[in-house]
């Protein structure tokens, strides 16, 4: 295998170079290889052969005459492939997040069911009422604190409008 790896670049150079000291020996072999390839495509894929000839000529023209078009085409192919990879990563992340959320929901339903089974329906309803009352009380306390802060800001605004020299922005809560 090392012999093949070592000699492949030299053989490719001989194959792709038209004017070498060995051109008279290589050209017939190259012609036979290309004709065999052409006949193979013609007989193996009769419906695709016109597409093969068109694309091979187009690629040969693009690679030799228009390197800027070739680089733009490669850049477009690279962009499409990278977007496909990013889409796969996005779908994978969304799958794992949705799986975690579903497992969390199923686990919470199971824990709630075990809690109701252990405490009984009546005691569970009483506990639920206590939790709802606690949350409602927190909401009322939050509203009360919010109203106090708003009233304090209104007082500071009145001080500013009167032109009080003792006003500072830190006292206003900003």
Coordinates of C-alpha atoms in Angstrom, one line a residue:
X1 CA 0.0 0.0 0.0
X2 CA 2.9 2.3 0.7
X3 CA 4.1 1.9 -2.9
X4 CA 0.7 3.0 -4.2
X5 CA 0.6 6.0 -1.9
X6 CA 4.1 7.0 -2.8
X7 CA 3.6 6.6 -6.6
X8 CA 0.0 8.0 -6.9
X9 CA 1.0 11.7 -7.0
X10 CA 3.6 11.0 -9.7
X11 CA 1.2 8.9 -11.7
X12 CA -1.4 11.6 -11.4
X13 CA 1.1 14.2 -12.5
X14 CA 2.0 12.1 -15.6
X15 CA -1.7 11.6 -16.3
X16 CA -2.7 15.3 -16.1
X17 CA 0.4 16.8 -17.8
X18 CA 0.1 16.8 -21.5
X19 CA 3.7 17.7 -22.5
X20 CA 6.2 15.5 -20.8
X21 CA 9.1 13.4 -22.2
X22 CA 6.8 10.4 -21.8
X23 CA 3.8 11.9 -23.6
X24 CA 4.1 9.6 -26.5
X25 CA 3.8 6.6 -24.2
X26 CA 1.1 8.1 -21.9
X27 CA -1.2 9.5 -24.5
X28 CA -2.4 6.2 -25.9
X29 CA -3.0 4.8 -22.4
X30 CA -4.9 8.0 -21.4
X31 CA -7.0 7.8 -24.6
X32 CA -7.9 4.2 -23.9
X33 CA -8.8 5.0 -20.3
X34 CA -11.0 7.9 -21.3
X35 CA -12.7 6.0 -24.1
X36 CA -13.3 3.0 -21.7
X37 CA -14.8 5.4 -19.2
X38 CA -17.0 7.0 -21.9
X39 CA -18.2 3.7 -23.3
X40 CA -18.9 2.4 -19.8
X41 CA -21.1 5.4 -19.0
X42 CA -22.7 5.1 -22.4
X43 CA -23.7 1.5 -22.0
X44 CA -24.2 1.3 -18.2
X45 CA -26.3 4.5 -18.0
X46 CA -27.8 5.2 -21.4
X47 CA -30.3 7.8 -20.1
X48 CA -27.7 9.6 -18.0
X49 CA -25.0 9.7 -20.7
X50 CA -26.0 13.0 -22.2
X51 CA -26.0 14.6 -18.7
X52 CA -22.6 13.0 -18.1
X53 CA -21.1 14.5 -21.3
X54 CA -22.6 17.9 -20.7
X55 CA -21.4 18.1 -17.1
X56 CA -18.0 16.7 -17.8
X57 CA -17.5 19.4 -20.5
X58 CA -18.9 22.1 -18.2
X59 CA -16.7 21.1 -15.4
X60 CA -13.6 20.9 -17.6
X61 CA -14.4 24.4 -18.9
X62 CA -15.1 25.8 -15.4
X63 CA -12.0 24.3 -13.9
X64 CA -9.6 25.5 -16.6
X65 CA -11.2 28.8 -17.8
X66 CA -13.2 30.2 -15.0
X67 CA -11.6 29.6 -11.6
X68 CA -13.7 32.4 -10.0
X69 CA -16.9 30.5 -11.0
X70 CA -15.5 27.3 -9.6
X71 CA -14.6 29.0 -6.3
X72 CA -18.1 30.5 -6.1
X73 CA -19.7 27.1 -6.8
X74 CA -17.6 25.5 -4.1
X75 CA -18.5 28.3 -1.7
X76 CA -22.2 27.8 -2.4
X77 CA -21.8 24.0 -1.9
X78 CA -20.0 24.6 1.4
X79 CA -22.7 27.0 2.5
X80 CA -25.5 24.5 1.7
X81 CA -23.7 21.7 3.5
X82 CA -23.0 23.9 6.6
X83 CA -26.6 25.0 6.7
X84 CA -27.7 21.3 6.6
X85 CA -25.3 20.5 9.5
X86 CA -26.6 23.4 11.5
X87 CA -30.2 22.3 10.8
X88 CA -29.4 18.8 12.1
X89 CA -27.8 20.2 15.2
X90 CA -30.8 22.4 15.8
X91 CA -33.2 19.5 15.4
X92 CA -31.1 17.4 17.8
X93 CA -31.1 20.1 20.4
X94 CA -34.9 20.7 20.1
X95 CA -35.4 16.9 20.4
X96 CA -33.4 16.6 23.6
X97 CA -35.1 19.7 25.2
X98 CA -38.6 18.5 24.3
X99 CA -37.7 15.0 25.7
X100 CA -36.5 16.6 28.9
X101 CA -39.7 18.7 29.2
X102 CA -41.9 15.6 28.5
X103 CA -40.1 13.6 31.1
X104 CA -40.4 16.4 33.6
X105 CA -44.1 16.6 33.0
X106 CA -44.6 12.8 33.3
X107 CA -42.5 12.8 36.4
X108 CA -44.5 15.6 38.0
X109 CA -47.8 13.8 37.2
X110 CA -46.4 10.6 38.8
X111 CA -45.2 12.5 41.9
X112 CA -48.6 14.3 42.2
X113 CA -50.4 11.0 41.9
X114 CA -48.2 9.4 44.6
X115 CA -48.7 12.5 46.8
X116 CA -52.5 12.2 46.4
X117 CA -52.4 8.5 47.0
X118 CA -50.3 8.9 50.2
X119 CA -52.2 11.9 51.7
X120 CA -55.7 11.1 50.5
X121 CA -58.0 13.2 48.4
X122 CA -59.4 15.4 51.2
X123 CA -56.0 16.2 52.7
X124 CA -54.6 16.9 49.2
X125 CA -57.4 19.3 48.4
X126 CA -56.7 21.1 51.7
X127 CA -53.0 21.3 50.9
X128 CA -53.8 22.6 47.4
X129 CA -56.0 25.3 48.9
X130 CA -53.2 26.3 51.3
X131 CA -50.8 26.6 48.3
X132 CA -53.2 28.7 46.3
X133 CA -53.8 31.0 49.3
X134 CA -50.0 31.3 49.7
X135 CA -49.6 32.2 46.1
X136 CA -52.5 34.7 46.2
X137 CA -50.9 36.3 49.3
X138 CA -47.6 36.6 47.6
X139 CA -49.4 38.3 44.7
X140 CA -51.1 40.7 47.0
X141 CA -47.8 41.4 48.8
X142 CA -46.1 42.0 45.5
X143 CA -48.9 44.5 44.5
X144 CA -48.5 46.3 47.8
X145 CA -44.8 46.6 47.4
X146 CA -45.2 47.7 43.9
X147 CA -47.7 50.4 44.9
X148 CA -45.4 51.6 47.6
X149 CA -42.5 52.0 45.2
X150 CA -44.7 53.8 42.7
X151 CA -45.9 56.2 45.4
X152 CA -42.3 56.8 46.4
X153 CA -41.3 57.6 42.8
X154 CA -44.3 59.9 42.5
X155 CA -43.1 61.8 45.6
X156 CA -39.7 62.1 44.2
X157 CA -41.1 63.4 40.9
X158 CA -43.1 66.0 42.8
X159 CA -39.9 67.1 44.6
X160 CA -38.1 67.4 41.2
X161 CA -41.0 69.5 39.8
X162 CA -40.9 71.8 42.8
X163 CA -37.2 72.3 42.2
X164 CA -35.9 70.8 45.4
X165 CA -32.1 71.0 45.7
X166 CA -31.9 67.9 48.0
X167 CA -33.0 65.5 45.3
X168 CA -30.6 62.8 44.2
X169 CA -31.1 60.0 41.6
X170 CA -30.1 57.3 44.0
X171 CA -32.9 58.3 46.4
X172 CA -35.4 57.9 43.5
X173 CA -34.6 54.2 43.2
X174 CA -33.0 54.3 39.8

